[in-house]
Short mmCIF file of C-alpha atoms and ligand atoms in Angstrom, two decimals:
data_model
loop_
_atom_site.label_atom_id
_atom_site.label_comp_id
_atom_site.label_asym_id
_atom_site.label_seq_id
_atom_site.Cartn_x
_atom_site.Cartn_y
_atom_site.Cartn_z
CA MET O 1 18.64 -3.05 -101.80
CA THR O 2 18.41 -0.63 -105.20
CA ALA O 3 17.19 -2.52 -108.36
CA ALA O 4 20.56 -1.97 -109.89
CA ASN O 5 22.11 -4.05 -106.96
CA GLN O 6 19.49 -6.99 -106.60
CA ARG O 7 19.78 -7.55 -110.59
CA THR O 8 23.69 -7.85 -110.23
CA GLU O 9 23.55 -9.86 -106.94
CA GLN O 10 20.90 -12.78 -109.11
CA THR O 11 22.73 -12.04 -112.11
CA SER O 12 25.74 -14.29 -110.22
CA GLN O 13 23.46 -16.29 -108.38
CA ARG O 14 23.15 -20.09 -108.19
CA PHE O 15 19.91 -21.71 -108.96
CA ALA O 16 18.54 -25.23 -108.53
CA VAL O 17 15.59 -26.36 -109.71
CA ILE O 18 14.70 -29.96 -108.61
CA GLY O 19 12.18 -31.81 -110.72
CA GLY O 20 12.25 -32.00 -114.28
CA GLY O 21 8.30 -32.31 -115.25
CA VAL O 22 6.83 -29.52 -116.97
CA THR O 23 6.82 -27.09 -114.34
CA GLY O 24 10.82 -27.61 -113.11
CA CYS O 25 11.70 -27.05 -117.24
CA VAL O 26 9.75 -23.72 -117.48
CA LEU O 27 11.12 -22.76 -114.25
CA ALA O 28 14.61 -23.07 -115.28
CA GLU O 29 14.16 -21.99 -118.59
CA ARG O 30 13.12 -18.74 -117.35
CA ILE O 31 15.36 -17.95 -114.94
CA GLN O 32 18.13 -18.61 -117.34
CA GLN O 33 16.54 -16.55 -119.79
CA ARG O 34 16.10 -13.89 -117.27
CA TYR O 35 19.83 -14.10 -115.56
CA PRO O 36 21.84 -15.25 -118.16
CA GLU O 37 24.71 -14.85 -116.43
CA ALA O 38 23.27 -17.03 -113.25
CA SER O 39 24.39 -20.74 -112.70
CA VAL O 40 20.69 -22.66 -113.14
CA THR O 41 20.91 -26.28 -111.99
CA LEU O 42 17.70 -28.81 -113.36
CA LEU O 43 18.23 -31.95 -111.06
CA GLU O 44 15.66 -34.86 -111.83
CA GLY O 45 15.61 -38.07 -110.01
CA SER O 46 14.54 -40.39 -113.02
CA GLY O 47 16.51 -41.06 -116.14
CA THR O 48 14.07 -38.67 -118.06
CA LEU O 49 12.71 -35.04 -118.00
CA GLY O 50 9.06 -34.71 -118.31
CA GLY O 51 7.50 -36.09 -114.82
CA LEU O 52 3.96 -37.82 -115.01
CA SER O 53 3.81 -36.37 -118.80
CA VAL O 54 6.07 -39.16 -120.39
CA ARG O 55 6.26 -42.98 -121.09
CA SER O 56 7.59 -45.16 -118.10
CA GLU O 57 11.12 -46.43 -118.65
CA PRO O 58 11.37 -49.15 -120.09
CA ASP O 59 8.52 -48.62 -121.93
CA PRO O 60 5.99 -51.55 -122.83
CA ILE O 61 3.44 -49.44 -124.35
CA GLY O 62 4.77 -47.12 -126.94
CA TRP O 63 2.95 -44.46 -125.76
CA ASP O 64 2.98 -41.73 -122.53
CA ARG O 65 2.07 -43.98 -119.64
CA PHE O 66 -1.25 -41.70 -118.77
CA TYR O 67 -3.29 -40.16 -121.48
CA HIS O 68 -2.87 -36.35 -122.65
CA VAL O 69 -5.01 -34.14 -124.58
CA VAL O 70 -4.03 -30.36 -125.63
CA THR O 71 -6.81 -27.98 -126.10
CA PRO O 72 -6.92 -25.23 -127.82
CA GLN O 73 -7.25 -23.03 -124.68
CA ASP O 74 -4.04 -24.35 -123.53
CA VAL O 75 -2.22 -21.40 -125.27
CA LEU O 76 0.71 -21.19 -122.43
CA LEU O 77 1.47 -24.88 -123.49
CA LEU O 78 1.30 -24.03 -127.23
CA ASP O 79 3.63 -21.24 -126.75
CA TRP O 80 6.06 -23.50 -125.02
CA LEU O 81 5.78 -25.71 -127.86
CA LYS O 82 6.35 -23.19 -130.16
CA ARG O 83 9.43 -21.89 -128.24
CA LEU O 84 10.99 -25.64 -128.73
CA GLY O 85 10.40 -25.83 -131.98
CA VAL O 86 7.93 -28.79 -132.09
CA GLU O 87 4.76 -27.41 -132.73
CA ASP O 88 4.09 -29.07 -135.81
CA ARG O 89 3.87 -32.13 -133.93
CA LEU O 90 0.32 -31.29 -132.88
CA ARG O 91 -2.42 -33.15 -134.68
CA TRP O 92 -6.01 -31.67 -133.96
CA LYS O 93 -9.02 -33.53 -134.02
CA SER O 94 -12.62 -33.46 -132.77
CA ALA O 95 -13.18 -36.15 -129.85
CA HIS O 96 -16.40 -37.80 -128.64
CA THR O 97 -18.09 -37.92 -124.90
CA GLY O 98 -20.33 -41.05 -124.14
CA PHE O 99 -21.98 -41.99 -121.06
CA TYR O 100 -22.15 -45.67 -119.99
CA ALA O 101 -25.31 -45.74 -117.88
CA ASP O 102 -28.13 -48.35 -117.31
CA GLY O 103 -25.66 -51.32 -119.00
CA ARG O 104 -25.65 -49.08 -122.17
CA LEU O 105 -23.32 -46.82 -124.19
CA HIS O 106 -24.53 -43.23 -125.01
CA ARG O 107 -23.19 -40.50 -127.16
CA PHE O 108 -22.75 -37.03 -125.10
CA ASP O 109 -21.80 -34.53 -127.21
CA THR O 110 -24.55 -32.25 -128.74
CA PRO O 111 -27.83 -30.53 -127.33
CA LEU O 112 -29.68 -33.42 -128.99
CA ASP O 113 -27.47 -36.23 -127.16
CA PHE O 114 -28.35 -34.55 -123.98
CA LEU O 115 -32.22 -34.52 -124.75
CA ARG O 116 -31.97 -38.03 -125.45
CA PHE O 117 -30.15 -38.95 -122.30
CA PRO O 118 -32.26 -41.97 -120.88
CA PRO O 119 -31.18 -41.77 -117.16
CA LEU O 120 -32.65 -38.58 -116.63
CA SER O 121 -36.19 -37.65 -116.88
CA LEU O 122 -37.11 -33.97 -118.92
CA PHE O 123 -37.67 -32.65 -115.66
CA GLU O 124 -34.24 -33.54 -114.39
CA LYS O 125 -32.47 -32.42 -117.57
CA GLY O 126 -34.46 -29.07 -116.89
CA ARG O 127 -32.72 -28.87 -113.55
CA LEU O 128 -29.50 -30.07 -114.90
CA ALA O 129 -29.55 -27.20 -117.69
CA ALA O 130 -30.43 -24.65 -115.43
CA SER O 131 -27.71 -25.77 -112.59
CA ILE O 132 -25.23 -25.27 -115.32
CA LEU O 133 -26.45 -22.03 -116.55
CA TYR O 134 -26.67 -20.64 -113.21
CA ALA O 135 -22.98 -22.01 -112.17
CA SER O 136 -21.60 -20.63 -115.24
CA ARG O 137 -22.82 -17.09 -114.24
CA ILE O 138 -21.20 -17.12 -110.95
CA THR O 139 -18.42 -14.76 -111.37
CA ASP O 140 -16.68 -14.89 -107.48
CA GLY O 141 -16.54 -18.63 -106.58
CA LYS O 142 -14.57 -17.76 -103.60
CA PRO O 143 -17.57 -18.33 -101.02
CA LEU O 144 -17.67 -21.85 -102.91
CA TRP O 145 -14.29 -23.00 -101.10
CA ASN O 146 -16.79 -23.29 -98.10
CA ILE O 147 -18.88 -25.98 -99.31
CA THR O 148 -18.21 -29.32 -100.75
CA ALA O 149 -19.04 -29.98 -104.36
CA SER O 150 -21.44 -32.90 -103.37
CA ASP O 151 -23.49 -30.46 -100.91
CA TRP O 152 -23.52 -27.49 -103.47
CA LEU O 153 -24.56 -29.78 -106.44
CA ARG O 154 -27.35 -31.57 -104.34
CA GLN O 155 -28.67 -27.83 -103.71
CA ILE O 156 -28.96 -26.65 -107.41
CA ALA O 157 -29.47 -29.28 -109.06
CA GLY O 158 -31.69 -31.51 -106.73
CA PRO O 159 -30.40 -34.97 -105.41
CA ASP O 160 -31.55 -36.86 -108.20
CA VAL O 161 -29.55 -34.89 -110.84
CA TYR O 162 -26.99 -35.39 -108.20
CA ARG O 163 -27.01 -39.32 -107.83
CA LYS O 164 -27.19 -39.82 -111.90
CA PHE O 165 -25.41 -37.19 -113.05
CA TRP O 166 -23.06 -35.35 -111.25
CA GLU O 167 -21.92 -37.84 -108.63
CA PRO O 168 -20.54 -40.27 -111.36
CA LEU O 169 -18.64 -37.35 -112.97
CA LEU O 170 -17.28 -36.18 -109.52
CA ARG O 171 -15.84 -39.99 -109.29
CA ALA O 172 -14.59 -40.28 -112.25
CA LYS O 173 -12.36 -37.15 -111.51
CA LEU O 174 -11.66 -37.90 -107.83
CA GLY O 175 -12.31 -41.65 -106.91
CA SER O 176 -13.28 -41.94 -103.24
CA ALA O 177 -12.62 -38.38 -102.56
CA HIS O 178 -15.10 -37.40 -104.45
CA ASN O 179 -17.19 -36.23 -100.90
CA GLU O 180 -14.38 -33.95 -99.80
CA VAL O 181 -13.47 -31.59 -102.71
CA ALA O 182 -14.82 -28.18 -102.32
CA ALA O 183 -17.80 -26.68 -104.65
CA THR O 184 -14.89 -24.49 -105.93
CA PHE O 185 -13.75 -27.52 -108.06
CA ILE O 186 -16.74 -28.17 -110.05
CA TRP O 187 -17.44 -24.54 -110.64
CA SER O 188 -14.40 -23.41 -112.18
CA THR O 189 -14.82 -26.92 -114.65
CA ILE O 190 -18.15 -25.93 -115.62
CA ARG O 191 -17.14 -22.37 -116.37
CA ARG O 192 -14.11 -23.17 -118.65
CA LEU O 193 -16.23 -26.04 -120.52
CA TYR O 194 -19.33 -23.39 -120.84
CA ALA O 195 -17.04 -20.36 -122.08
CA THR O 196 -15.22 -22.82 -124.55
CA ARG O 197 -18.36 -23.90 -126.15
CA GLN O 198 -20.03 -20.47 -126.50
CA ALA O 199 -17.09 -19.09 -127.81
CA GLU O 200 -16.27 -21.56 -130.32
CA GLY O 201 -20.12 -22.37 -131.13
CA ARG O 202 -18.85 -26.12 -131.77
CA ARG O 203 -17.51 -29.74 -130.08
CA GLU O 204 -14.08 -28.87 -128.93
CA ALA O 205 -11.09 -29.73 -130.92
CA PHE O 206 -8.66 -31.89 -128.97
CA GLY O 207 -5.14 -32.25 -129.94
CA TYR O 208 -2.11 -34.99 -129.30
CA ILE O 209 1.58 -34.70 -129.72
CA SER O 210 2.77 -36.83 -132.27
CA GLY O 211 5.09 -39.42 -130.68
CA GLY O 212 3.54 -38.45 -127.36
CA TYR O 213 5.22 -36.41 -124.69
CA ALA O 214 8.76 -38.22 -124.86
CA PRO O 215 9.90 -36.17 -128.10
CA VAL O 216 8.87 -32.90 -126.51
CA PHE O 217 10.80 -33.18 -123.08
CA SER O 218 13.80 -34.90 -125.04
CA VAL O 219 13.82 -31.45 -127.34
CA ALA O 220 13.42 -29.25 -124.04
CA GLU O 221 16.39 -31.10 -122.82
CA GLN O 222 18.79 -29.96 -125.81
CA TYR O 223 16.97 -26.45 -125.35
CA LEU O 224 17.73 -26.10 -121.75
CA SER O 225 21.45 -27.38 -122.20
CA LYS O 226 21.64 -24.81 -125.06
CA LEU O 227 20.93 -21.80 -122.89
CA GLY O 228 22.92 -22.67 -120.43
CA VAL O 229 21.14 -24.83 -117.98
CA ILE O 230 22.78 -27.69 -116.19
CA VAL O 231 20.50 -30.47 -116.48
CA ARG O 232 21.25 -33.60 -114.21
CA LYS O 233 19.11 -36.80 -114.29
CA HIS O 234 19.08 -39.52 -112.31
CA ALA O 235 19.60 -36.95 -109.39
CA ALA O 236 17.07 -37.71 -106.99
CA VAL O 237 17.32 -35.05 -103.95
CA THR O 238 17.58 -36.85 -100.89
CA SER O 239 18.41 -33.47 -98.67
CA ILE O 240 18.12 -29.73 -98.74
CA SER O 241 20.25 -28.36 -95.92
CA ASP O 242 21.45 -25.01 -94.58
CA VAL O 243 25.49 -24.44 -95.15
CA GLY O 244 25.37 -21.87 -92.36
CA ASP O 245 27.09 -19.16 -94.77
CA GLY O 246 23.33 -18.41 -96.47
CA SER O 247 23.96 -20.85 -99.03
CA THR O 248 22.07 -24.32 -99.54
CA ARG O 249 23.36 -27.78 -99.89
CA ILE O 250 21.42 -30.29 -102.15
CA ARG O 251 22.45 -34.17 -101.75
CA THR O 252 21.37 -36.47 -104.38
CA ARG O 253 21.32 -40.24 -104.24
CA ASP O 254 23.66 -40.76 -106.77
CA GLY O 255 26.26 -39.10 -104.17
CA GLY O 256 26.49 -35.98 -105.94
CA GLU O 257 25.91 -32.44 -104.18
CA VAL O 258 25.10 -29.14 -105.42
CA ILE O 259 25.72 -25.41 -103.52
CA VAL O 260 23.56 -22.86 -104.48
CA ASP O 261 22.13 -19.69 -103.25
CA ARG O 262 18.10 -20.38 -104.08
CA VAL O 263 16.37 -23.66 -104.69
CA ILE O 264 12.89 -24.06 -106.52
CA TYR O 265 11.33 -27.50 -105.47
CA THR O 266 8.47 -28.67 -107.72
CA GLY O 267 7.85 -32.25 -106.37
CA PRO O 268 5.37 -33.11 -104.03
CA SER O 269 4.92 -31.36 -100.63
CA ARG O 270 4.48 -34.11 -98.60
CA PHE O 271 8.33 -34.82 -98.71
CA LEU O 272 9.33 -31.33 -97.66
CA PRO O 273 9.63 -31.96 -93.86
CA GLU O 274 11.91 -35.08 -94.82
CA LEU O 275 14.20 -33.31 -97.21
CA CYS O 276 14.37 -30.11 -95.44
CA GLN O 277 15.44 -31.34 -91.93
CA SER O 278 17.94 -28.63 -91.37
CA MET O 279 16.44 -25.89 -93.59
CA PRO O 280 14.96 -22.99 -91.18
CA ILE O 281 11.47 -23.31 -92.51
CA PRO O 282 8.89 -22.34 -89.84
CA ALA O 283 7.29 -25.53 -88.17
CA SER O 284 3.51 -24.56 -89.26
CA LEU O 285 4.64 -24.90 -92.59
CA LEU O 286 6.18 -28.06 -92.31
CA LYS O 287 3.03 -29.35 -90.48
CA GLN O 288 0.83 -27.96 -93.10
CA ALA O 289 2.70 -29.64 -95.88
CA GLN O 290 2.67 -33.06 -94.05
CA SER O 291 -0.75 -32.99 -93.49
CA ILE O 292 -2.16 -32.01 -97.39
CA ARG O 293 -3.84 -35.24 -98.33
CA TYR O 294 -2.90 -35.89 -102.31
CA LEU O 295 -5.09 -37.29 -104.88
CA GLY O 296 -3.50 -40.12 -106.53
CA VAL O 297 -4.02 -42.27 -109.51
CA LEU O 298 -3.81 -45.77 -110.61
CA CYS O 299 -4.13 -46.57 -114.50
CA MET O 300 -4.09 -49.67 -116.66
CA VAL O 301 -3.31 -49.06 -120.65
CA VAL O 302 -4.81 -52.07 -122.66
CA LYS O 303 -3.70 -52.64 -125.95
CA LEU O 304 -6.27 -53.94 -128.12
CA THR O 305 -6.16 -55.51 -131.72
CA ARG O 306 -9.49 -53.43 -132.67
CA PRO O 307 -11.23 -50.09 -131.36
CA PHE O 308 -13.10 -50.40 -127.79
CA CYS O 309 -15.93 -47.54 -127.92
CA PRO O 310 -16.12 -44.47 -130.38
CA TYR O 311 -15.68 -42.23 -127.40
CA TYR O 312 -12.57 -40.49 -126.15
CA VAL O 313 -13.61 -40.00 -122.85
CA LEU O 314 -16.39 -42.66 -121.63
CA ASN O 315 -18.08 -41.89 -118.23
CA LEU O 316 -19.31 -44.30 -115.93
CA THR O 317 -22.64 -43.69 -113.80
CA ASP O 318 -23.33 -47.44 -113.38
CA PRO O 319 -22.00 -48.31 -109.71
CA GLY O 320 -19.48 -51.04 -109.04
CA LEU O 321 -16.98 -50.34 -111.80
CA PRO O 322 -13.44 -51.06 -110.71
CA PHE O 323 -11.73 -47.72 -112.68
CA THR O 324 -13.74 -44.52 -112.61
CA GLY O 325 -13.60 -43.94 -116.82
CA VAL O 326 -12.50 -45.35 -119.74
CA ILE O 327 -10.26 -43.18 -121.76
CA GLY O 328 -10.20 -44.18 -125.45
CA LEU O 329 -6.86 -42.70 -126.74
CA SER O 330 -6.83 -44.00 -130.20
CA THR O 331 -10.16 -42.07 -130.93
CA LEU O 332 -7.67 -39.59 -130.86
CA VAL O 333 -4.58 -40.68 -131.36
CA ASP O 334 -4.00 -42.12 -134.77
CA PRO O 335 -3.51 -45.97 -134.49
CA SER O 336 -0.44 -46.08 -137.01
CA GLU O 337 1.82 -44.47 -133.88
CA THR O 338 0.56 -46.94 -131.76
CA GLY O 339 1.99 -49.77 -134.29
CA GLY O 340 -2.05 -50.29 -135.62
CA HIS O 341 -3.40 -51.08 -132.12
CA HIS O 342 -5.48 -49.54 -129.88
CA LEU O 343 -5.08 -48.04 -126.79
CA VAL O 344 -7.58 -47.78 -123.99
CA TYR O 345 -6.55 -46.21 -120.84
CA LEU O 346 -8.40 -47.06 -117.42
CA PRO O 347 -7.75 -44.74 -114.54
CA ARG O 348 -8.82 -44.85 -111.05
CA TYR O 349 -8.20 -41.92 -109.05
CA LEU O 350 -7.63 -42.06 -105.23
CA PRO O 351 -6.50 -40.37 -102.28
CA ASP O 352 -2.72 -40.95 -101.24
CA ASP O 353 -3.84 -42.99 -98.00
CA ASP O 354 -6.28 -45.55 -100.00
CA PRO O 355 -4.99 -49.28 -98.97
CA ASP O 356 -5.49 -50.09 -103.02
CA PHE O 357 -2.00 -48.33 -103.53
CA ASP O 358 -0.40 -51.32 -101.82
CA LYS O 359 -2.03 -53.79 -103.75
CA PRO O 360 0.09 -55.80 -106.23
CA ASP O 361 -0.65 -55.26 -110.09
CA GLU O 362 -2.33 -58.41 -110.80
CA ALA O 363 -4.86 -57.89 -108.00
CA PHE O 364 -6.67 -55.16 -110.41
CA LEU O 365 -5.95 -57.62 -113.54
CA GLU O 366 -9.40 -59.59 -112.86
CA PRO O 367 -12.02 -57.10 -111.80
CA PHE O 368 -10.73 -54.71 -114.53
CA PHE O 369 -11.24 -57.42 -117.50
CA SER O 370 -14.52 -58.05 -116.08
CA ALA O 371 -15.62 -54.18 -116.41
CA LEU O 372 -14.28 -54.33 -119.91
CA GLU O 373 -16.58 -57.29 -120.80
CA ARG O 374 -19.31 -55.95 -119.00
CA ILE O 375 -18.85 -52.72 -120.70
CA GLY O 376 -17.67 -53.76 -124.04
CA HIS O 377 -20.51 -56.41 -124.07
CA SER O 378 -22.83 -54.90 -126.75
CA ARG O 379 -19.49 -54.81 -129.31
CA GLY O 380 -18.74 -58.45 -128.28
CA PHE O 381 -15.12 -57.55 -126.21
CA ARG O 382 -13.14 -60.41 -125.81
CA ARG O 383 -9.94 -61.12 -123.85
CA ASP O 384 -7.95 -62.50 -126.52
CA GLU O 385 -8.17 -59.14 -128.29
CA VAL O 386 -5.85 -57.68 -125.67
CA ILE O 387 -2.18 -58.03 -126.70
CA LEU O 388 -0.39 -56.25 -123.56
CA HIS O 389 -1.50 -54.56 -120.21
CA LYS O 390 0.32 -52.65 -117.74
CA LEU O 391 -0.79 -50.53 -114.58
CA PHE O 392 1.10 -47.45 -113.81
CA ARG O 393 0.32 -45.82 -110.44
CA SER O 394 1.13 -42.31 -108.93
CA ARG O 395 0.48 -41.71 -105.63
CA PHE O 396 1.03 -37.90 -105.35
CA VAL O 397 -0.07 -36.53 -108.50
CA SER O 398 -2.09 -33.55 -106.90
CA PRO O 399 -3.67 -31.65 -103.29
CA ILE O 400 -7.45 -32.58 -103.11
CA ALA O 401 -8.97 -29.24 -103.10
CA VAL O 402 -10.80 -29.89 -100.11
CA ARG O 403 -13.13 -27.06 -98.30
CA GLY O 404 -10.64 -24.30 -97.18
CA TYR O 405 -7.78 -25.34 -99.21
CA ASP O 406 -7.39 -21.48 -100.67
CA GLN O 407 -6.28 -20.64 -97.21
CA GLN O 408 -4.34 -23.87 -96.92
CA ARG O 409 -1.96 -23.90 -99.76
CA LEU O 410 1.67 -23.46 -98.98
CA PRO O 411 3.07 -19.84 -99.94
CA ILE O 412 5.75 -20.00 -102.64
CA PRO O 413 8.82 -18.66 -100.55
CA LEU O 414 9.43 -21.34 -97.44
CA VAL O 415 12.58 -19.35 -96.55
CA PRO O 416 12.67 -16.19 -98.73
CA ARG O 417 15.65 -15.69 -100.65
CA ARG O 418 16.44 -18.74 -100.36
CA LEU O 419 13.86 -21.96 -100.59
CA TYR O 420 10.77 -21.82 -102.79
CA LEU O 421 8.04 -24.45 -103.85
CA LEU O 422 5.93 -24.38 -107.13
CA ASN O 423 4.23 -27.59 -107.30
CA THR O 424 0.97 -29.04 -108.61
CA GLY O 425 -0.56 -27.57 -104.94
CA ARG O 426 -0.58 -24.14 -106.65
CA ILE O 427 -3.86 -25.03 -108.40
CA LEU O 428 -6.73 -23.42 -106.83
CA GLY O 429 -9.68 -25.32 -108.28
CA GLY O 430 -9.73 -26.72 -112.02
CA THR O 431 -7.97 -29.70 -113.26
CA LEU O 432 -4.09 -30.31 -113.31
CA ASN O 433 -3.02 -29.89 -116.80
CA ASN O 434 0.37 -28.84 -118.48
CA SER O 435 -0.70 -25.30 -119.50
CA GLN O 436 -2.13 -24.62 -116.09
CA MET O 437 1.30 -25.47 -114.18
CA ILE O 438 3.22 -23.04 -116.90
CA GLU O 439 0.67 -20.12 -115.86
CA GLU O 440 1.42 -21.26 -112.52
CA VAL O 441 5.32 -20.77 -112.81
CA GLU O 442 4.68 -17.55 -114.89
CA ARG O 443 2.91 -16.23 -112.42
CA GLY O 444 5.22 -17.32 -109.33
CA LEU O 445 8.54 -16.28 -111.26
CA ASP O 446 8.67 -12.52 -109.88
CA GLU O 447 8.01 -13.82 -106.29
CA ILE O 448 11.08 -16.42 -106.84
CA LEU O 449 13.47 -13.40 -108.12
CA ALA O 450 12.18 -10.97 -105.77
C1 FAD J 501 -3.61 -39.78 -115.42
C2 FAD J 501 -3.16 -37.99 -115.75
C3 FAD J 501 -3.76 -37.61 -116.83
C4 FAD J 501 -3.13 -36.30 -117.20
N1 FAD J 501 -3.74 -36.09 -118.22
C5 FAD J 501 -3.41 -34.31 -118.78
C6 FAD J 501 -3.92 -34.10 -119.76
O1 FAD J 501 -4.67 -34.51 -120.60
N2 FAD J 501 -2.98 -32.61 -120.36
C7 FAD J 501 -2.28 -32.16 -119.47
O2 FAD J 501 -2.00 -31.04 -120.37
N3 FAD J 501 -1.58 -32.57 -118.43
C8 FAD J 501 -2.38 -33.83 -117.86
N4 FAD J 501 -1.83 -34.73 -117.11
C9 FAD J 501 -0.73 -33.36 -115.83
C10 FAD J 501 0.77 -33.49 -116.65
O3 FAD J 501 1.18 -34.96 -116.86
C11 FAD J 501 1.73 -33.58 -115.40
O4 FAD J 501 0.92 -34.00 -113.93
C12 FAD J 501 1.63 -31.95 -114.60
O5 FAD J 501 1.62 -31.17 -115.69
C13 FAD J 501 2.01 -31.74 -113.46
O6 FAD J 501 3.33 -31.24 -113.85
P1 FAD J 501 4.61 -31.20 -112.98
O7 FAD J 501 6.06 -30.86 -113.15
O8 FAD J 501 4.18 -30.23 -111.73
O9 FAD J 501 4.60 -32.38 -112.02
P2 FAD J 501 5.24 -33.66 -112.32
O10 FAD J 501 4.95 -34.39 -113.97
O11 FAD J 501 4.94 -35.05 -111.29
O12 FAD J 501 7.10 -33.80 -112.39
C14 FAD J 501 7.30 -33.56 -111.07
C15 FAD J 501 9.29 -34.12 -111.29
O13 FAD J 501 9.78 -33.94 -110.09
C16 FAD J 501 10.42 -34.95 -109.90
N5 FAD J 501 10.67 -35.25 -108.60
C17 FAD J 501 10.11 -35.19 -107.46
N6 FAD J 501 10.78 -35.27 -106.37
C18 FAD J 501 12.26 -35.11 -106.97
C19 FAD J 501 13.34 -35.13 -105.97
N7 FAD J 501 13.41 -35.36 -104.85
N8 FAD J 501 14.64 -35.15 -106.90
C20 FAD J 501 14.59 -34.85 -108.20
N9 FAD J 501 13.26 -35.05 -108.89
C21 FAD J 501 12.17 -35.22 -108.41
C22 FAD J 501 9.93 -36.11 -110.53
O14 FAD J 501 10.74 -37.37 -110.86
C23 FAD J 501 8.82 -35.83 -111.71
O15 FAD J 501 10.10 -36.02 -112.91
C24 FAD J 501 -2.25 -36.08 -116.40
C25 FAD J 501 -1.53 -36.46 -115.30
C26 FAD J 501 -1.94 -37.36 -114.77
C27 FAD J 501 -1.74 -38.42 -113.64
#
């Protein structure tokens, strides 16, 4: 087919994007911009765009259900906010990091804090610094897909530094899946942090969006509609099926139906076999989709009458705590945005098959509050400071980047020229964030429109 023919064909095509998180919103935008004559429908299962970035419905907390920061390195996210015309909502601040170790809080912002950090001996601090330097100088991370992060970190930093420093950090990000993840995950995190500090020569500036992500996505909805995208909310897709004439039928739980030429699915890969029963997807890909292990999160948000600690991120190295970190959101977000109160997020990351996902909310109350008392002991934390609390959960946030994941990652085209997958599973190494997902969209777009 000539380039001109191809262009004419796509101009008149019908596209559906499933999922209205940042990935789906930017995909719909880019497709519609490239082919203004095409029909682009964005189907979102819930009553609002924004996916995991926005608040819950109903919203008891007055803020996003999970915590979000923006960093100066989130260039593509910043561009998107500019396109939406909401960049004036960004607020920048410096944020502090701490460790709860040996029953005490320790600041961990500057090299001096590092030298003072009590859990490690001087020799261990030297090994830690050398391992970070070593990791930051590796330029080809490919071989690191073949070794787990825990084995690699034990090798380069020694077992004691691993146990006292790296293991708690890995647990904070991955919970009980921390032993499975490939070394690429930690290598790319170290490289990014190291590069940031080198480039800026100061503590990273952290940003947040005034009002949280909800207003951003409500502007995104208007922006997409103005571009010509048909936005359908409360449209949970229940099946994607082959019509027989080369087009695809999408059915939604509300009884709706859309017939399109190309579909891009942005939800969890695990649901593909169930959704696509009559699509000609190779069986090997469906099997792969079903076997991907996901990392999920349980996160309790606690609203307090006074600040809990001065850190945005408090890493926990002491064993036996029921959550994997403490995020002091109100050290970043001005408390005037949350009714003068202070929000603390208590995340616990865990693999999707962890039985804790099936426990009722009440099962977490006592362990979480006892742990807050233990950590907040020195500042006299009392339960009657808690105005309200709420547990949020998401079982399928992103695939666990296990050893060999770079080879197991599903391709973008599942059925060439008809069905595509672009979700959090695209990320190879590194942490999930909105800017990274926009990058995956920009990178995958040509493949979707080829
Ligand atoms: C605890 C936590 C902390 C985070 N912190 C940050 C941070 O600090 N900074 C940052 O930039 N990002 C952060 N993120 C990531 C961010 O919130 C998004 O999760 C991420 O960018 C992925 O966006 P997405 O659009 O790919 O997926 P999602 O946000 O999961 O959106 C997917 C959408 O698809 C919809 N959907 C799924 N299946 C169907 C279906 N069958 N039919 C119709 N709709 C469907 C869902 O309802 C959802 O709206 C955090 C996430 C979590 C969980």
